[in-house]
mmCIF file with all atom_site columns, C-alpha atoms in Angstrom:
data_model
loop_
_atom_site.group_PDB
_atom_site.id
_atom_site.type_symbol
_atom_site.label_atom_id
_atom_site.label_alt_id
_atom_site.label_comp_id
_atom_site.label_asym_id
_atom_site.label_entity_id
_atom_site.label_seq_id
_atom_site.pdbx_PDB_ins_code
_atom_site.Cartn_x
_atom_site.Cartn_y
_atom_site.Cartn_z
_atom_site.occupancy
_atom_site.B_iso_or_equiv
_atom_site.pdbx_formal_charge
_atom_site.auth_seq_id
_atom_site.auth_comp_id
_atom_site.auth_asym_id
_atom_site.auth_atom_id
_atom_site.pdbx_PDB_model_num
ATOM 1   C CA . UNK A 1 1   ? 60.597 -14.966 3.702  1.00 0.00 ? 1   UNK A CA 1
ATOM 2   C CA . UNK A 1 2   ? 62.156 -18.239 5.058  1.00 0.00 ? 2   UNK A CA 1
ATOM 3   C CA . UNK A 1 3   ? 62.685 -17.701 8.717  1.00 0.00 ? 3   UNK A CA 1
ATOM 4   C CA . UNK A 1 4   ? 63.249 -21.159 9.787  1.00 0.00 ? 4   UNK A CA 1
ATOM 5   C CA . UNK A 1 5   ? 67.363 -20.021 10.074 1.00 0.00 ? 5   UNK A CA 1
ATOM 6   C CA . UNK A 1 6   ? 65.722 -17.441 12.707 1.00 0.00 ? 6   UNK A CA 1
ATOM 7   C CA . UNK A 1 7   ? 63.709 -20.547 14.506 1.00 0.00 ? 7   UNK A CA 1
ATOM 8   C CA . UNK A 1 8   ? 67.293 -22.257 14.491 1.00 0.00 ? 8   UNK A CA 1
ATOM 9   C CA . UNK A 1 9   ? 69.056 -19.691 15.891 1.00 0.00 ? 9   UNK A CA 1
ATOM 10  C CA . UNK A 1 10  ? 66.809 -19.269 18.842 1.00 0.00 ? 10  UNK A CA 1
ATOM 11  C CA . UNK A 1 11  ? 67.054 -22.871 19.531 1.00 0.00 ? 11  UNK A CA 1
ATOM 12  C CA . UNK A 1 12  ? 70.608 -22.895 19.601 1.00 0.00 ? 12  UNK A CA 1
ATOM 13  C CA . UNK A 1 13  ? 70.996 -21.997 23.066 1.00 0.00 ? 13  UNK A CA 1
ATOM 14  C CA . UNK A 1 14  ? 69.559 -25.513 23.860 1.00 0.00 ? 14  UNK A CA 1
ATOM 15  C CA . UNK A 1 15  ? 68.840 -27.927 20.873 1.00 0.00 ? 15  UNK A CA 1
ATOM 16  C CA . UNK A 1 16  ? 65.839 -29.831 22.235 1.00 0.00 ? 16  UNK A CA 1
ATOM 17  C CA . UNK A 1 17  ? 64.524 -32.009 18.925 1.00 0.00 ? 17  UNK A CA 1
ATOM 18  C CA . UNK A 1 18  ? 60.743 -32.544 18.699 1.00 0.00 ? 18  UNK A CA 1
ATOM 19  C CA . UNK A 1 19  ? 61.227 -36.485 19.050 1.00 0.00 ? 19  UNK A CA 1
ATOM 20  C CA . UNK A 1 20  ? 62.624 -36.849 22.516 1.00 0.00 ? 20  UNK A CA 1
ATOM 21  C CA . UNK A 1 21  ? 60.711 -38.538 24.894 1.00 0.00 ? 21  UNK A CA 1
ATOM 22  C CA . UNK A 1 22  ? 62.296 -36.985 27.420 1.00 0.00 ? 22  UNK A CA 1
ATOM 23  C CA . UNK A 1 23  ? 60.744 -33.777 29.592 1.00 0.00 ? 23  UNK A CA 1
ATOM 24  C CA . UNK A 1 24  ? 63.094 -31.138 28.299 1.00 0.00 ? 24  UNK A CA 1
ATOM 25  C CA . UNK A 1 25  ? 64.602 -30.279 31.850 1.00 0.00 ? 25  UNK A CA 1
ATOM 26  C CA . UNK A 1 26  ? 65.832 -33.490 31.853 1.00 0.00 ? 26  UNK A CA 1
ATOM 27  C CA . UNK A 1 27  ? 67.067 -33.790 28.555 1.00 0.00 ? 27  UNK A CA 1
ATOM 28  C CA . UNK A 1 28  ? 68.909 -30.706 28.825 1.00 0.00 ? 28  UNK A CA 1
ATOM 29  C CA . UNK A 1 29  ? 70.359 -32.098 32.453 1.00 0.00 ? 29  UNK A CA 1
ATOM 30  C CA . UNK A 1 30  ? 71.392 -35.367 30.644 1.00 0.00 ? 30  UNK A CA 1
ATOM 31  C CA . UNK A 1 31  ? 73.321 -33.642 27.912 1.00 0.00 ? 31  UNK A CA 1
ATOM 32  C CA . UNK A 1 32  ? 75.068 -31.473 30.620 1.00 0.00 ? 32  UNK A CA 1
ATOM 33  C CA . UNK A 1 33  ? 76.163 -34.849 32.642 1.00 0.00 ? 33  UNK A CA 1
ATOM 34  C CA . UNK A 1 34  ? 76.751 -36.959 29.702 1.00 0.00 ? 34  UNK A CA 1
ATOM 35  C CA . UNK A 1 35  ? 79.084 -33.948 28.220 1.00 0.00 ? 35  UNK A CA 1
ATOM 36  C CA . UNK A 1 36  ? 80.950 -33.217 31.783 1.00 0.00 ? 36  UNK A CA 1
ATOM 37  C CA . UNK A 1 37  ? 82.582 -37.198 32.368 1.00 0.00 ? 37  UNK A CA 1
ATOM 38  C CA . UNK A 1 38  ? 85.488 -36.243 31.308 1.00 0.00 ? 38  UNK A CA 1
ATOM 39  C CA . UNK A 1 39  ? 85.011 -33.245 33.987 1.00 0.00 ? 39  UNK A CA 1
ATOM 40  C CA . UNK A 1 40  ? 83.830 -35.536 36.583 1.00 0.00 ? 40  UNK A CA 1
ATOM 41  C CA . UNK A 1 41  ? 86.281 -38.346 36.406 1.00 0.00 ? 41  UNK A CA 1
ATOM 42  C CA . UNK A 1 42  ? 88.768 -35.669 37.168 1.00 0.00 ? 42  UNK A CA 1
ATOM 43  C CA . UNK A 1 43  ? 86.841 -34.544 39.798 1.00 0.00 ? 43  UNK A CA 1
ATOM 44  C CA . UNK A 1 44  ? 86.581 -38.211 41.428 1.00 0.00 ? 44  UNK A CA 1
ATOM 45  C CA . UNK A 1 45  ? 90.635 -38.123 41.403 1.00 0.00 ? 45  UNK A CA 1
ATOM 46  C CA . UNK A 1 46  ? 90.805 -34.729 43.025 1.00 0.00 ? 46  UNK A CA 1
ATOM 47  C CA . UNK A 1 47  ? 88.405 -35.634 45.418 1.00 0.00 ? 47  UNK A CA 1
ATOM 48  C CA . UNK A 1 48  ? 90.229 -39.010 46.197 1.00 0.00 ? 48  UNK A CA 1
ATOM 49  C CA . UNK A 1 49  ? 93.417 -37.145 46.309 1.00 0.00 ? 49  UNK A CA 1
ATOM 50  C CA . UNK A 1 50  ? 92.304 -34.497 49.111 1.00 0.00 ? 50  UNK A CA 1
ATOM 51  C CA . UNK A 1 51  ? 90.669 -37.528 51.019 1.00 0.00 ? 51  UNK A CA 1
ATOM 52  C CA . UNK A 1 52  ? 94.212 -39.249 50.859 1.00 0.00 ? 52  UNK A CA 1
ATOM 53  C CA . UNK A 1 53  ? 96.220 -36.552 51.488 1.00 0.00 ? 53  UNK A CA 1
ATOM 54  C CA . UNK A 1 54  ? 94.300 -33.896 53.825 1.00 0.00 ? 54  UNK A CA 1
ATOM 55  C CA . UNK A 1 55  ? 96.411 -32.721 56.225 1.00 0.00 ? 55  UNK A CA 1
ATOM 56  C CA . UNK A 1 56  ? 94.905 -34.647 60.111 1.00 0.00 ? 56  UNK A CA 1
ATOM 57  C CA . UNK A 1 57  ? 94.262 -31.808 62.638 1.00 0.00 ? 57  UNK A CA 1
ATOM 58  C CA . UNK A 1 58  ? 94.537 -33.385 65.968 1.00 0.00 ? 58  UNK A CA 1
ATOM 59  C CA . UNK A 1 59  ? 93.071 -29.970 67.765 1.00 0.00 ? 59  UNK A CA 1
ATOM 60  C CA . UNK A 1 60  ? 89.680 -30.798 69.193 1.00 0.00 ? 60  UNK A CA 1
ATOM 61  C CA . UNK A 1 61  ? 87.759 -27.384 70.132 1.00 0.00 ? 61  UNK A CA 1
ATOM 62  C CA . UNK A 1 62  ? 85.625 -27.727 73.262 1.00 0.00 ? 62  UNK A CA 1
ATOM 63  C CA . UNK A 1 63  ? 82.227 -26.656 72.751 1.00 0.00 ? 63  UNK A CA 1
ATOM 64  C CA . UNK A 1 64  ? 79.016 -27.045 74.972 1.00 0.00 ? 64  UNK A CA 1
ATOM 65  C CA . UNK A 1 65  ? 78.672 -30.819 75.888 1.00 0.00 ? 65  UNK A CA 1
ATOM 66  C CA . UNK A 1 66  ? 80.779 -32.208 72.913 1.00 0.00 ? 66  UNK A CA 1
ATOM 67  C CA . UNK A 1 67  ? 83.795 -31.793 70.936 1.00 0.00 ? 67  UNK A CA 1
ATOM 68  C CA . UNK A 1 68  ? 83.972 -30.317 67.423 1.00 0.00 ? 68  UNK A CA 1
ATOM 69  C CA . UNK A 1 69  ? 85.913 -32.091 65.034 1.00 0.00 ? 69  UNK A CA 1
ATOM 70  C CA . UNK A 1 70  ? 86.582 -30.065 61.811 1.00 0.00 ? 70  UNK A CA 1
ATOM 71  C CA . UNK A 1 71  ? 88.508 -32.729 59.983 1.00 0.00 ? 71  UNK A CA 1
ATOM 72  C CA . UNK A 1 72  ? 86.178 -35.840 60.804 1.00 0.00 ? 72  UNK A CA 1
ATOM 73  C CA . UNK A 1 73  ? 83.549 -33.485 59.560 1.00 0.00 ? 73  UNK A CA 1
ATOM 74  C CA . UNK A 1 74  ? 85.513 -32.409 56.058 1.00 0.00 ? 74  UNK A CA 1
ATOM 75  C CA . UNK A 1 75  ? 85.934 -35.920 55.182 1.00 0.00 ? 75  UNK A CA 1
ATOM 76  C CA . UNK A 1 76  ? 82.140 -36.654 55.680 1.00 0.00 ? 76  UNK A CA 1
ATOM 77  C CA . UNK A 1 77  ? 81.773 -34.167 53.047 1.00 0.00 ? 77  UNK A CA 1
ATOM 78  C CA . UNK A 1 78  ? 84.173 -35.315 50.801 1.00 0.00 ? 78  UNK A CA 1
ATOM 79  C CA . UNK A 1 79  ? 82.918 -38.689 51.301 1.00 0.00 ? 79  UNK A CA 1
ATOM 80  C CA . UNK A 1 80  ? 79.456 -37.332 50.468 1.00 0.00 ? 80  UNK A CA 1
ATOM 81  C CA . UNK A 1 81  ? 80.537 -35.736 47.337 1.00 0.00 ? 81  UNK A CA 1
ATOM 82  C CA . UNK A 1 82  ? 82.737 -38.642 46.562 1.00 0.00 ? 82  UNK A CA 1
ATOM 83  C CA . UNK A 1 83  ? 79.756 -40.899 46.617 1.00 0.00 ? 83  UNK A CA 1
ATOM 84  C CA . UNK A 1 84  ? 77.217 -38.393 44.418 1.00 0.00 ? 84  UNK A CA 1
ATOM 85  C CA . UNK A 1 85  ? 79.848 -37.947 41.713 1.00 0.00 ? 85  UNK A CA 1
ATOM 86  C CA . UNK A 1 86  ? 80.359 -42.128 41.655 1.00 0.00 ? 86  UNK A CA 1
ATOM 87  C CA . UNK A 1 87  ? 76.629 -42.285 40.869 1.00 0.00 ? 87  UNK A CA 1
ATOM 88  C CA . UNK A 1 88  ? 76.834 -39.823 37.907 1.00 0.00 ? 88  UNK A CA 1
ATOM 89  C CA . UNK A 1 89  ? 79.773 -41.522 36.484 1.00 0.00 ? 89  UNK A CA 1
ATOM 90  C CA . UNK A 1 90  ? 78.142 -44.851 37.031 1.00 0.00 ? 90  UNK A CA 1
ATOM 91  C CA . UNK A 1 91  ? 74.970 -44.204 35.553 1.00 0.00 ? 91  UNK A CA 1
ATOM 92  C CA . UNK A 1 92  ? 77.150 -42.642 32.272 1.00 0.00 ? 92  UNK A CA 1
ATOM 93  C CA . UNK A 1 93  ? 79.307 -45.637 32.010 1.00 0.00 ? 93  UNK A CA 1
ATOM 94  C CA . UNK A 1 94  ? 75.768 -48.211 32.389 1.00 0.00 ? 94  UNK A CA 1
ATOM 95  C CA . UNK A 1 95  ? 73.948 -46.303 29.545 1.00 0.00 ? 95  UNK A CA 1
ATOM 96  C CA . UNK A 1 96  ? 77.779 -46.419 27.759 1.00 0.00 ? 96  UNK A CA 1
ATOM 97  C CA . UNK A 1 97  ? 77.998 -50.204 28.102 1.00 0.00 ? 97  UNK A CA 1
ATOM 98  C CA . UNK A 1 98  ? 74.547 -50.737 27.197 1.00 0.00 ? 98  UNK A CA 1
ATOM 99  C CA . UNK A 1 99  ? 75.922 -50.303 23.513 1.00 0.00 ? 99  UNK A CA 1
ATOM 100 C CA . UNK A 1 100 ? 77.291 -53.349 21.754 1.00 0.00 ? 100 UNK A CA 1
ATOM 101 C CA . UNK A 1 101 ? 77.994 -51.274 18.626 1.00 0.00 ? 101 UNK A CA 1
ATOM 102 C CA . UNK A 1 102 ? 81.435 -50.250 18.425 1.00 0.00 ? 102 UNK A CA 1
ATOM 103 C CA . UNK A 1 103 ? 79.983 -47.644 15.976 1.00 0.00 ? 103 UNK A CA 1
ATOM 104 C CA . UNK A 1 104 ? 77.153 -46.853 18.201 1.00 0.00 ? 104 UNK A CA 1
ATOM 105 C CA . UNK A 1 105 ? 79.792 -45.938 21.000 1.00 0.00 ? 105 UNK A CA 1
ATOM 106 C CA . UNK A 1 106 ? 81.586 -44.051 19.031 1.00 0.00 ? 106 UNK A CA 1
ATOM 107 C CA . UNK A 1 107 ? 78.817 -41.582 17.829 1.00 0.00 ? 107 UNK A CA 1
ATOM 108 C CA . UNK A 1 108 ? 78.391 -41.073 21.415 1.00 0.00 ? 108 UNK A CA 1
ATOM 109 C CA . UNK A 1 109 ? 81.671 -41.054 22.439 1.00 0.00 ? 109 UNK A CA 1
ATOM 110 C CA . UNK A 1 110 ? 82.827 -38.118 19.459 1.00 0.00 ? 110 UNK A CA 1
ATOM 111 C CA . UNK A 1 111 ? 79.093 -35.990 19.874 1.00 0.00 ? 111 UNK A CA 1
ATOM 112 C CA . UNK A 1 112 ? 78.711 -36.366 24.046 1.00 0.00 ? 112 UNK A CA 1
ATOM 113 C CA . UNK A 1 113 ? 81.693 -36.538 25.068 1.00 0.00 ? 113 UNK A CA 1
ATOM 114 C CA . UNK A 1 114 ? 83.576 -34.518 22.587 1.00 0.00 ? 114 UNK A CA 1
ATOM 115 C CA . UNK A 1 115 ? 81.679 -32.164 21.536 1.00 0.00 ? 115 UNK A CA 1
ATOM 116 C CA . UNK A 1 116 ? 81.316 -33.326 17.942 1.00 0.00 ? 116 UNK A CA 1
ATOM 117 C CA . UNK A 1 117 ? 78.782 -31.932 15.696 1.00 0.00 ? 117 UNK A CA 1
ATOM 118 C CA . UNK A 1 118 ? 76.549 -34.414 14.211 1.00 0.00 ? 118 UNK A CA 1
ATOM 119 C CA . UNK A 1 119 ? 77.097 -33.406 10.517 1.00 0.00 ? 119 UNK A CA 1
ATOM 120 C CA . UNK A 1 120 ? 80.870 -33.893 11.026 1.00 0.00 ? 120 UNK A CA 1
ATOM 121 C CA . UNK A 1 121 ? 80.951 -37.468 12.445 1.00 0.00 ? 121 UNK A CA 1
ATOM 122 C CA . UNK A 1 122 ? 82.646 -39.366 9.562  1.00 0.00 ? 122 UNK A CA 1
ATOM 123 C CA . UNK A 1 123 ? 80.772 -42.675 10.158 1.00 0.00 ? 123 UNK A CA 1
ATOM 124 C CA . UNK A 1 124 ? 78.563 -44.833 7.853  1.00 0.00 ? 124 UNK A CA 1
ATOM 125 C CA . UNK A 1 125 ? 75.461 -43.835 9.492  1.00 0.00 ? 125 UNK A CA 1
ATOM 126 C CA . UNK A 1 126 ? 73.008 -41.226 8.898  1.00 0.00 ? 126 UNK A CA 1
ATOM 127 C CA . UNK A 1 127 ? 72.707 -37.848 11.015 1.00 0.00 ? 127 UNK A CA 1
ATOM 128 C CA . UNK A 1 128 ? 69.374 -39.460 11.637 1.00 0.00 ? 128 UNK A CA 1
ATOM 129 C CA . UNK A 1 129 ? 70.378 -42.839 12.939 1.00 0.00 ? 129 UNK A CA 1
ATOM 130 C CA . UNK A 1 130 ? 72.975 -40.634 15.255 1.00 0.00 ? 130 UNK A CA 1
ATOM 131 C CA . UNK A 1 131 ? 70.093 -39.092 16.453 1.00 0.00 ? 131 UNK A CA 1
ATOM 132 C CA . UNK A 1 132 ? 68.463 -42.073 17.466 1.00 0.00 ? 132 UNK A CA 1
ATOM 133 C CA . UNK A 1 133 ? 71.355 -43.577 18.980 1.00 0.00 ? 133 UNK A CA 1
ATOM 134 C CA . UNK A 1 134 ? 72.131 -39.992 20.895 1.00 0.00 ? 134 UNK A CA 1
ATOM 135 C CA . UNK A 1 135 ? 68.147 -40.487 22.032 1.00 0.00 ? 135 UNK A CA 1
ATOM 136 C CA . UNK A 1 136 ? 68.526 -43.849 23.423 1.00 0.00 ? 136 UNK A CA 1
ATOM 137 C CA . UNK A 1 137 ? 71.989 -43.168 25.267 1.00 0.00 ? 137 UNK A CA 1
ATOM 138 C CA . UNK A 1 138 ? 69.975 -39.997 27.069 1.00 0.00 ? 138 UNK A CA 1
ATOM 139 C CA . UNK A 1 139 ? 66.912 -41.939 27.712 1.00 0.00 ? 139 UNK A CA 1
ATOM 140 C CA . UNK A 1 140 ? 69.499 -44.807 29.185 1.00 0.00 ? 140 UNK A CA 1
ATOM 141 C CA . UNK A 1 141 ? 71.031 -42.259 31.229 1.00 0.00 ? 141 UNK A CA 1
ATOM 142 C CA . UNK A 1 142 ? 68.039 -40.773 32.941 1.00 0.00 ? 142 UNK A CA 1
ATOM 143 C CA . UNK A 1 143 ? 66.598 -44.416 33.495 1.00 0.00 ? 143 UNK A CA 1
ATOM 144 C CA . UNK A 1 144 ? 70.132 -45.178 35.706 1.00 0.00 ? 144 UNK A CA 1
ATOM 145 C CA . UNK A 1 145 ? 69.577 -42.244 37.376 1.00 0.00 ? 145 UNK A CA 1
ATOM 146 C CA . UNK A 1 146 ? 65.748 -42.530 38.416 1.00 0.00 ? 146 UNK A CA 1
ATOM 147 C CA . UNK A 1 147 ? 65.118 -39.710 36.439 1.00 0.00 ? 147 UNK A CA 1
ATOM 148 C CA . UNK A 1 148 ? 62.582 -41.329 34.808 1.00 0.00 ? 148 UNK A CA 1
ATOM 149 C CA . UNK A 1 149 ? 60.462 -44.534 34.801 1.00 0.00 ? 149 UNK A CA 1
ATOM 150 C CA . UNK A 1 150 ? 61.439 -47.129 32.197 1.00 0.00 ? 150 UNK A CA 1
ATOM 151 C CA . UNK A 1 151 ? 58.739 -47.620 29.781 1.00 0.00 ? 151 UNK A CA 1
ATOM 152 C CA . UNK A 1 152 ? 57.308 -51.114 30.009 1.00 0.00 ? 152 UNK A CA 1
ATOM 153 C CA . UNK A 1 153 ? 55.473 -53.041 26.991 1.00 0.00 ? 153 UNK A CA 1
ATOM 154 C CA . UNK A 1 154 ? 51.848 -53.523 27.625 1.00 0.00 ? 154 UNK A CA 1
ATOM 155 C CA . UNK A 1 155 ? 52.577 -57.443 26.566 1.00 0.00 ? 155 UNK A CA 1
ATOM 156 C CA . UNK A 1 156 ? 55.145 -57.443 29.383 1.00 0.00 ? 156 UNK A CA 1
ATOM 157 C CA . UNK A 1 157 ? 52.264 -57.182 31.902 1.00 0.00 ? 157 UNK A CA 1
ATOM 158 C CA . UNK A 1 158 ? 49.809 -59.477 29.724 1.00 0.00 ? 158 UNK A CA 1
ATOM 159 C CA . UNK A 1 159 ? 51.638 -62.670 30.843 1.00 0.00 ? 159 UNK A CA 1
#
């Protein structure tokens, strides 16, 4: 009995190839961020939107020695949430533009951010190269985010 379709099956829930560098908690965060931009940049707009637009209560409730100030403190957290979605879609668009390849983006564009199988990319590149080119956007994206420590060449250092 060949039960490596079993092995494959259990797997699916997170494919996690035997190559990565990366720990797999991060890997499996990066493919969640890298797959949600489209999902984010939305969210940026909303969030923009409801900053722009948010209605300005002008009643200040006395409390204790101050004054509470619901709005002022809803646009903190907008502000707050504004600026932690900005660094996700940063770091994305860094490891994005980090590819010269107009090929190379668009394996990650159709697989990442489409949802693209590997095996049904029609480009003139091996599911293996896609692989490699998947690996190095992920490792990119975990690098912008201090998710992990670039890896430096020990002749870097001999200088």
């Amino acid at each position: 009995w060949n039960l490596d379709w079993l092995k494959r099956m259990e797997a699916d829930v997170m494919y996690y190839p035997n190559y990565m560098d990366l720990p797999k908690d991060i890997y499996s965060r990066m493919v969640h961020l890298a797959e949600s931009y489209d999902v984010l940049r939305k969210r940026r707009q909303e969030i923009e939107n409801e900053i722009l637009y948010a209605h300005s209560s002008l009643q200040f409730i006395a409390r204790g020695s101050g004054v509470s100030d619901p709005t002022g403190h809803k646009a903190e957290k907008l502000i707050l949430r504004k600026k932690e979605v900005e660094r996700k879609i940063s770091a994305i668009e860094q490891a994005w533009e980090s590819f010269d390849t107009p090929m190379h983006r668009e394996v990650i564009r159709k697989n990442l951010f489409e949802g693209v199988p590997m095996e049904q990319i029609n480009l003139p590149c091996s599911v293996r190269t896609m692989k490699r080119i998947r690996k190095r956007f992920l490792t990119a994206l975990a690098e912008n985010l201090n998710e992990m420590i670039q890896k430096f060449k020990v002749a870097e250092f001999n200088e």
